[in-house]
Amino acid sequence: MALIDDVKKLFDNNRSWAEQVKTEDPGFFEKLAAQQSPEYLWIGCSDSRVPANQIIGLLPGEVFVHRNVANIVVHTDLNCLTVLQYAVEVLKVKHVIVVGHYGCGGIRAAYENRDNGLADNWLRNIRDVHQQYREELDAIPDEEQRLSRLCELNVMTQVAHVCHTSITQQAWARGQELAVHGWVYSLRDGLVKDLECSVSSLDQLPEAYLVVG
């Protein structure tokens, strides 16, 4: 019974939230149901402490969201690619933002290289980032700072992966306004850090990764 009561509380919370929104903006839900026209796609971590809309102060309908463990973009992940394609080609978002966060459990699990069962097949992507930047990471004496840097390097790698997709490159080739950004969120103060790795055109990509003419 206790478990069922826990879920029932969520319905109470939902009704209270809906009433509050309607009080503040009586036509909000009618407008929301009519269409969604977000300018942003947020690719973030599944961590429950990192709520996309609240962090950047946007309402429902203003940001399209895809989340997975450690905010990874893999070319074999049809879920992520489908979200990206819909966001870029149908919703016409102007910004794709890959957002990691310091203290990420997925980053730590991959770094510690312990047995995580099935999850290791996913975490392998982070281990690849770790291996690529091992020299830089090994030069950082403090482990927490090393993990924080790995979080940043992972985000920057996933930004590159977004840019290497045919979805993103075809958008740029047809002149669509689109930029891809990399951020890291801090659980300690609620602030986001711009990693300054934004890409907004084919000209910024290495020739080896170009898939459109």
PDB file of C-alpha atoms in Angstrom:
ATOM      1  CA  MET A   1       0.000   0.000   0.000  1.00  0.00           C
ATOM      2  CA  ALA A   2       2.799   2.397   0.860  1.00  0.00           C
ATOM      3  CA  LEU A   3       4.234   2.193  -2.658  1.00  0.00           C
ATOM      4  CA  ILE A   4       0.826   2.925  -4.195  1.00  0.00           C
ATOM      5  CA  ASP A   5       0.338   5.876  -1.846  1.00  0.00           C
ATOM      6  CA  ASP A   6       3.730   7.260  -2.940  1.00  0.00           C
ATOM      7  CA  VAL A   7       2.512   7.383  -6.531  1.00  0.00           C
ATOM      8  CA  LYS A   8      -0.862   8.846  -5.583  1.00  0.00           C
ATOM      9  CA  LYS A   9       0.949  11.847  -4.116  1.00  0.00           C
ATOM     10  CA  LEU A  10       2.276  12.608  -7.576  1.00  0.00           C
ATOM     11  CA  PHE A  11      -1.280  13.055  -8.870  1.00  0.00           C
ATOM     12  CA  ASP A  12      -1.925  15.521  -6.063  1.00  0.00           C
ATOM     13  CA  ASN A  13       1.245  17.372  -6.995  1.00  0.00           C
ATOM     14  CA  ASN A  14       0.173  17.380 -10.645  1.00  0.00           C
ATOM     15  CA  ARG A  15      -3.202  18.917  -9.895  1.00  0.00           C
ATOM     16  CA  SER A  16      -1.628  21.582  -7.714  1.00  0.00           C
ATOM     17  CA  TRP A  17       0.917  22.413 -10.407  1.00  0.00           C
ATOM     18  CA  ALA A  18      -1.699  22.582 -13.171  1.00  0.00           C
ATOM     19  CA  GLU A  19      -3.891  24.891 -11.084  1.00  0.00           C
ATOM     20  CA  GLN A  20      -0.972  27.163 -10.298  1.00  0.00           C
ATOM     21  CA  VAL A  21       0.003  27.406 -13.971  1.00  0.00           C
ATOM     22  CA  LYS A  22      -3.587  28.182 -15.017  1.00  0.00           C
ATOM     23  CA  THR A  23      -3.816  30.857 -12.353  1.00  0.00           C
ATOM     24  CA  GLU A  24      -0.671  32.538 -13.610  1.00  0.00           C
ATOM     25  CA  ASP A  25      -1.501  32.074 -17.313  1.00  0.00           C
ATOM     26  CA  PRO A  26      -5.103  30.970 -18.030  1.00  0.00           C
ATOM     27  CA  GLY A  27      -4.381  30.160 -21.676  1.00  0.00           C
ATOM     28  CA  PHE A  28      -1.089  28.322 -21.114  1.00  0.00           C
ATOM     29  CA  PHE A  29      -2.227  24.759 -21.752  1.00  0.00           C
ATOM     30  CA  GLU A  30      -4.314  25.707 -24.789  1.00  0.00           C
ATOM     31  CA  LYS A  31      -1.265  27.327 -26.354  1.00  0.00           C
ATOM     32  CA  LEU A  32       0.946  24.410 -25.380  1.00  0.00           C
ATOM     33  CA  ALA A  33      -1.431  21.856 -26.895  1.00  0.00           C
ATOM     34  CA  ALA A  34      -1.632  23.792 -30.171  1.00  0.00           C
ATOM     35  CA  GLN A  35       2.042  23.319 -31.039  1.00  0.00           C
ATOM     36  CA  GLN A  36       5.573  23.083 -29.720  1.00  0.00           C
ATOM     37  CA  SER A  37       8.149  25.392 -31.205  1.00  0.00           C
ATOM     38  CA  PRO A  38      11.320  25.117 -29.129  1.00  0.00           C
ATOM     39  CA  GLU A  39      14.524  26.727 -30.292  1.00  0.00           C
ATOM     40  CA  TYR A  40      16.679  24.403 -28.208  1.00  0.00           C
ATOM     41  CA  LEU A  41      17.484  20.704 -28.100  1.00  0.00           C
ATOM     42  CA  TRP A  42      19.024  19.699 -24.769  1.00  0.00           C
ATOM     43  CA  ILE A  43      21.061  16.486 -24.787  1.00  0.00           C
ATOM     44  CA  GLY A  44      21.766  15.803 -21.140  1.00  0.00           C
ATOM     45  CA  CYS A  45      22.380  13.203 -18.484  1.00  0.00           C
ATOM     46  CA  SER A  46      19.569  11.102 -17.007  1.00  0.00           C
ATOM     47  CA  ASP A  47      20.611  12.187 -13.506  1.00  0.00           C
ATOM     48  CA  SER A  48      17.510  13.329 -11.589  1.00  0.00           C
ATOM     49  CA  ARG A  49      19.402  16.324 -10.198  1.00  0.00           C
ATOM     50  CA  VAL A  50      19.777  17.914 -13.622  1.00  0.00           C
ATOM     51  CA  PRO A  51      16.338  19.161 -14.775  1.00  0.00           C
ATOM     52  CA  ALA A  52      16.747  20.827 -18.162  1.00  0.00           C
ATOM     53  CA  ASN A  53      13.879  23.351 -18.135  1.00  0.00           C
ATOM     54  CA  GLN A  54      14.497  24.618 -14.618  1.00  0.00           C
ATOM     55  CA  ILE A  55      18.239  25.047 -15.045  1.00  0.00           C
ATOM     56  CA  ILE A  56      17.873  27.419 -17.985  1.00  0.00           C
ATOM     57  CA  GLY A  57      14.606  28.980 -16.827  1.00  0.00           C
ATOM     58  CA  LEU A  58      12.415  27.816 -19.702  1.00  0.00           C
ATOM     59  CA  LEU A  59       8.803  26.649 -19.641  1.00  0.00           C
ATOM     60  CA  PRO A  60       7.402  23.395 -21.033  1.00  0.00           C
ATOM     61  CA  GLY A  61       7.347  23.671 -24.816  1.00  0.00           C
ATOM     62  CA  GLU A  62      10.470  25.814 -24.973  1.00  0.00           C
ATOM     63  CA  VAL A  63      13.118  23.091 -24.904  1.00  0.00           C
ATOM     64  CA  PHE A  64      13.176  19.666 -26.557  1.00  0.00           C
ATOM     65  CA  VAL A  65      15.010  17.132 -24.386  1.00  0.00           C
ATOM     66  CA  HIS A  66      16.947  13.903 -24.839  1.00  0.00           C
ATOM     67  CA  ARG A  67      18.635  12.308 -21.834  1.00  0.00           C
ATOM     68  CA  ASN A  68      20.806   9.257 -21.288  1.00  0.00           C
ATOM     69  CA  VAL A  69      23.542   8.146 -18.913  1.00  0.00           C
ATOM     70  CA  ALA A  70      26.458  10.596 -19.216  1.00  0.00           C
ATOM     71  CA  ASN A  71      24.917  12.585 -22.126  1.00  0.00           C
ATOM     72  CA  ILE A  72      26.456  10.463 -24.858  1.00  0.00           C
ATOM     73  CA  VAL A  73      25.836  10.807 -28.598  1.00  0.00           C
ATOM     74  CA  VAL A  74      26.653   7.553 -30.371  1.00  0.00           C
ATOM     75  CA  HIS A  75      26.124   6.996 -34.081  1.00  0.00           C
ATOM     76  CA  THR A  76      24.538   3.605 -33.400  1.00  0.00           C
ATOM     77  CA  ASP A  77      21.991   5.020 -30.919  1.00  0.00           C
ATOM     78  CA  LEU A  78      18.842   5.287 -33.032  1.00  0.00           C
ATOM     79  CA  ASN A  79      16.937   6.804 -30.102  1.00  0.00           C
ATOM     80  CA  CYS A  80      19.288   9.773 -29.859  1.00  0.00           C
ATOM     81  CA  LEU A  81      19.597  10.172 -33.628  1.00  0.00           C
ATOM     82  CA  THR A  82      15.819  10.113 -34.045  1.00  0.00           C
ATOM     83  CA  VAL A  83      15.446  12.858 -31.444  1.00  0.00           C
ATOM     84  CA  LEU A  84      18.165  14.876 -33.162  1.00  0.00           C
ATOM     85  CA  GLN A  85      16.594  14.445 -36.575  1.00  0.00           C
ATOM     86  CA  TYR A  86      13.125  15.436 -35.360  1.00  0.00           C
ATOM     87  CA  ALA A  87      14.497  18.450 -33.514  1.00  0.00           C
ATOM     88  CA  VAL A  88      16.559  19.680 -36.458  1.00  0.00           C
ATOM     89  CA  GLU A  89      14.372  18.788 -39.440  1.00  0.00           C
ATOM     90  CA  VAL A  90      10.842  19.131 -38.036  1.00  0.00           C
ATOM     91  CA  LEU A  91      11.050  21.491 -35.066  1.00  0.00           C
ATOM     92  CA  LYS A  92      13.849  23.512 -36.701  1.00  0.00           C
ATOM     93  CA  VAL A  93      15.674  24.145 -33.429  1.00  0.00           C
ATOM     94  CA  LYS A  94      18.446  26.696 -33.650  1.00  0.00           C
ATOM     95  CA  HIS A  95      20.612  25.304 -30.879  1.00  0.00           C
ATOM     96  CA  VAL A  96      21.680  21.805 -29.857  1.00  0.00           C
ATOM     97  CA  ILE A  97      23.198  21.905 -26.385  1.00  0.00           C
ATOM     98  CA  VAL A  98      25.106  18.926 -24.988  1.00  0.00           C
ATOM     99  CA  VAL A  99      25.091  19.311 -21.203  1.00  0.00           C
ATOM    100  CA  GLY A 100      27.147  17.234 -18.808  1.00  0.00           C
ATOM    101  CA  HIS A 101      27.445  17.749 -15.076  1.00  0.00           C
ATOM    102  CA  TYR A 102      30.206  17.569 -12.527  1.00  0.00           C
ATOM    103  CA  GLY A 103      29.862  14.609 -10.176  1.00  0.00           C
ATOM    104  CA  CYS A 104      28.374  12.409 -12.908  1.00  0.00           C
ATOM    105  CA  GLY A 105      28.022   8.802 -11.760  1.00  0.00           C
ATOM    106  CA  GLY A 106      28.478   7.472 -15.280  1.00  0.00           C
ATOM    107  CA  ILE A 107      31.769   9.315 -15.661  1.00  0.00           C
ATOM    108  CA  ARG A 108      33.020   7.978 -12.324  1.00  0.00           C
ATOM    109  CA  ALA A 109      31.947   4.414 -13.096  1.00  0.00           C
ATOM    110  CA  ALA A 110      33.785   4.481 -16.422  1.00  0.00           C
ATOM    111  CA  TYR A 111      36.861   6.085 -14.857  1.00  0.00           C
ATOM    112  CA  GLU A 112      37.098   3.532 -12.035  1.00  0.00           C
ATOM    113  CA  ASN A 113      36.929   0.724 -14.605  1.00  0.00           C
ATOM    114  CA  ARG A 114      34.986  -1.626 -12.351  1.00  0.00           C
ATOM    115  CA  ASP A 115      32.496  -4.285 -13.419  1.00  0.00           C
ATOM    116  CA  ASN A 116      29.138  -2.593 -14.075  1.00  0.00           C
ATOM    117  CA  GLY A 117      27.481  -5.445 -15.941  1.00  0.00           C
ATOM    118  CA  LEU A 118      25.481  -4.511 -19.032  1.00  0.00           C
ATOM    119  CA  ALA A 119      26.170  -0.812 -18.454  1.00  0.00           C
ATOM    120  CA  ASP A 120      29.826  -1.333 -19.372  1.00  0.00           C
ATOM    121  CA  ASN A 121      28.813  -1.547 -23.023  1.00  0.00           C
ATOM    122  CA  TRP A 122      27.540   2.036 -22.748  1.00  0.00           C
ATOM    123  CA  LEU A 123      30.305   3.301 -20.480  1.00  0.00           C
ATOM    124  CA  ARG A 124      32.861   2.091 -23.018  1.00  0.00           C
ATOM    125  CA  ASN A 125      32.186   5.334 -24.872  1.00  0.00           C
ATOM    126  CA  ILE A 126      33.464   7.322 -21.893  1.00  0.00           C
ATOM    127  CA  ARG A 127      36.454   5.021 -21.516  1.00  0.00           C
ATOM    128  CA  ASP A 128      37.333   5.833 -25.120  1.00  0.00           C
ATOM    129  CA  VAL A 129      37.359   9.538 -24.187  1.00  0.00           C
ATOM    130  CA  HIS A 130      39.483   8.753 -21.143  1.00  0.00           C
ATOM    131  CA  GLN A 131      41.971   6.834 -23.255  1.00  0.00           C
ATOM    132  CA  GLN A 132      42.137   9.565 -25.891  1.00  0.00           C
ATOM    133  CA  TYR A 133      42.997  12.207 -23.286  1.00  0.00           C
ATOM    134  CA  ARG A 134      44.865   9.975 -20.826  1.00  0.00           C
ATOM    135  CA  GLU A 135      48.068  12.030 -20.897  1.00  0.00           C
ATOM    136  CA  GLU A 136      46.222  15.259 -20.042  1.00  0.00           C
ATOM    137  CA  LEU A 137      44.118  13.585 -17.355  1.00  0.00           C
ATOM    138  CA  ASP A 138      47.036  11.747 -15.734  1.00  0.00           C
ATOM    139  CA  ALA A 139      48.811  15.095 -15.336  1.00  0.00           C
ATOM    140  CA  ILE A 140      46.040  16.313 -12.974  1.00  0.00           C
ATOM    141  CA  PRO A 141      47.070  15.265  -9.440  1.00  0.00           C
ATOM    142  CA  ASP A 142      43.680  15.631  -7.730  1.00  0.00           C
ATOM    143  CA  GLU A 143      41.226  12.861  -8.585  1.00  0.00           C
ATOM    144  CA  GLU A 144      38.078  14.991  -8.296  1.00  0.00           C
ATOM    145  CA  GLN A 145      39.553  17.598 -10.605  1.00  0.00           C
ATOM    146  CA  ARG A 146      40.518  14.803 -12.973  1.00  0.00           C
ATOM    147  CA  LEU A 147      36.932  13.536 -13.008  1.00  0.00           C
ATOM    148  CA  SER A 148      35.625  17.058 -13.572  1.00  0.00           C
ATOM    149  CA  ARG A 149      37.952  17.455 -16.537  1.00  0.00           C
ATOM    150  CA  LEU A 150      36.819  14.094 -17.901  1.00  0.00           C
ATOM    151  CA  CYS A 151      33.226  15.385 -17.682  1.00  0.00           C
ATOM    152  CA  GLU A 152      34.256  18.383 -19.777  1.00  0.00           C
ATOM    153  CA  LEU A 153      36.186  16.329 -22.306  1.00  0.00           C
ATOM    154  CA  ASN A 154      33.251  13.946 -22.647  1.00  0.00           C
ATOM    155  CA  VAL A 155      30.898  16.840 -23.426  1.00  0.00           C
ATOM    156  CA  MET A 156      33.301  18.262 -25.999  1.00  0.00           C
ATOM    157  CA  THR A 157      33.581  14.835 -27.622  1.00  0.00           C
ATOM    158  CA  GLN A 158      29.805  14.475 -27.816  1.00  0.00           C
ATOM    159  CA  VAL A 159      29.518  17.945 -29.357  1.00  0.00           C
ATOM    160  CA  ALA A 160      31.849  16.712 -32.086  1.00  0.00           C
ATOM    161  CA  HIS A 161      29.726  13.584 -32.505  1.00  0.00           C
ATOM    162  CA  VAL A 162      26.593  15.697 -33.016  1.00  0.00           C
ATOM    163  CA  CYS A 163      28.440  17.703 -35.658  1.00  0.00           C
ATOM    164  CA  HIS A 164      29.656  14.565 -37.414  1.00  0.00           C
ATOM    165  CA  THR A 165      26.124  13.275 -38.036  1.00  0.00           C
ATOM    166  CA  SER A 166      24.590  13.595 -41.487  1.00  0.00           C
ATOM    167  CA  ILE A 167      21.571  15.209 -39.778  1.00  0.00           C
ATOM    168  CA  THR A 168      23.524  18.220 -38.564  1.00  0.00           C
ATOM    169  CA  GLN A 169      25.706  18.522 -41.648  1.00  0.00           C
ATOM    170  CA  GLN A 170      22.758  18.372 -44.039  1.00  0.00           C
ATOM    171  CA  ALA A 171      21.099  21.161 -42.081  1.00  0.00           C
ATOM    172  CA  TRP A 172      24.161  23.347 -42.522  1.00  0.00           C
ATOM    173  CA  ALA A 173      24.454  22.377 -46.196  1.00  0.00           C
ATOM    174  CA  ARG A 174      20.938  23.623 -46.895  1.00  0.00           C
ATOM    175  CA  GLY A 175      21.637  26.883 -45.066  1.00  0.00           C
ATOM    176  CA  GLN A 176      19.681  26.139 -41.904  1.00  0.00           C
ATOM    177  CA  GLU A 177      20.620  28.251 -38.890  1.00  0.00           C
ATOM    178  CA  LEU A 178      21.966  25.796 -36.317  1.00  0.00           C
ATOM    179  CA  ALA A 179      24.652  25.853 -33.627  1.00  0.00           C
ATOM    180  CA  VAL A 180      25.917  23.041 -31.405  1.00  0.00           C
ATOM    181  CA  HIS A 181      27.201  23.909 -27.927  1.00  0.00           C
ATOM    182  CA  GLY A 182      28.856  22.150 -24.978  1.00  0.00           C
ATOM    183  CA  TRP A 183      28.092  23.016 -21.355  1.00  0.00           C
ATOM    184  CA  VAL A 184      28.739  21.522 -17.932  1.00  0.00           C
ATOM    185  CA  TYR A 185      26.358  22.012 -15.010  1.00  0.00           C
ATOM    186  CA  SER A 186      27.533  22.285 -11.411  1.00  0.00           C
ATOM    187  CA  LEU A 187      25.415  20.583  -8.763  1.00  0.00           C
ATOM    188  CA  ARG A 188      27.131  22.685  -6.121  1.00  0.00           C
ATOM    189  CA  ASP A 189      25.934  26.106  -7.237  1.00  0.00           C
ATOM    190  CA  GLY A 190      23.391  25.448 -10.011  1.00  0.00           C
ATOM    191  CA  LEU A 191      25.417  27.286 -12.650  1.00  0.00           C
ATOM    192  CA  VAL A 192      26.350  26.140 -16.151  1.00  0.00           C
ATOM    193  CA  LYS A 193      29.782  26.570 -17.681  1.00  0.00           C
ATOM    194  CA  ASP A 194      30.201  27.191 -21.390  1.00  0.00           C
ATOM    195  CA  LEU A 195      33.061  25.021 -22.648  1.00  0.00           C
ATOM    196  CA  GLU A 196      33.422  27.341 -25.642  1.00  0.00           C
ATOM    197  CA  CYS A 197      33.405  24.546 -28.188  1.00  0.00           C
ATOM    198  CA  SER A 198      30.423  25.750 -30.219  1.00  0.00           C
ATOM    199  CA  VAL A 199      30.158  24.807 -33.889  1.00  0.00           C
ATOM    200  CA  SER A 200      27.803  26.470 -36.352  1.00  0.00           C
ATOM    201  CA  SER A 201      29.013  25.597 -39.863  1.00  0.00           C
ATOM    202  CA  LEU A 202      30.609  22.904 -41.997  1.00  0.00           C
ATOM    203  CA  ASP A 203      33.748  25.040 -42.283  1.00  0.00           C
ATOM    204  CA  GLN A 204      34.562  24.298 -38.634  1.00  0.00           C
ATOM    205  CA  LEU A 205      34.712  20.522 -39.137  1.00  0.00           C
ATOM    206  CA  PRO A 206      37.775  18.442 -40.007  1.00  0.00           C
ATOM    207  CA  GLU A 207      37.601  17.274 -43.607  1.00  0.00           C
ATOM    208  CA  ALA A 208      37.785  13.628 -42.509  1.00  0.00           C
ATOM    209  CA  TYR A 209      34.368  13.909 -40.839  1.00  0.00           C
ATOM    210  CA  LEU A 210      32.497  15.646 -43.647  1.00  0.00           C
ATOM    211  CA  VAL A 211      29.673  13.498 -44.979  1.00  0.00           C
ATOM    212  CA  VAL A 212      28.045  16.044 -47.283  1.00  0.00           C
ATOM    213  CA  GLY A 213      29.529  17.824 -50.247  1.00  0.00           C
TER     214      GLY A 213
END
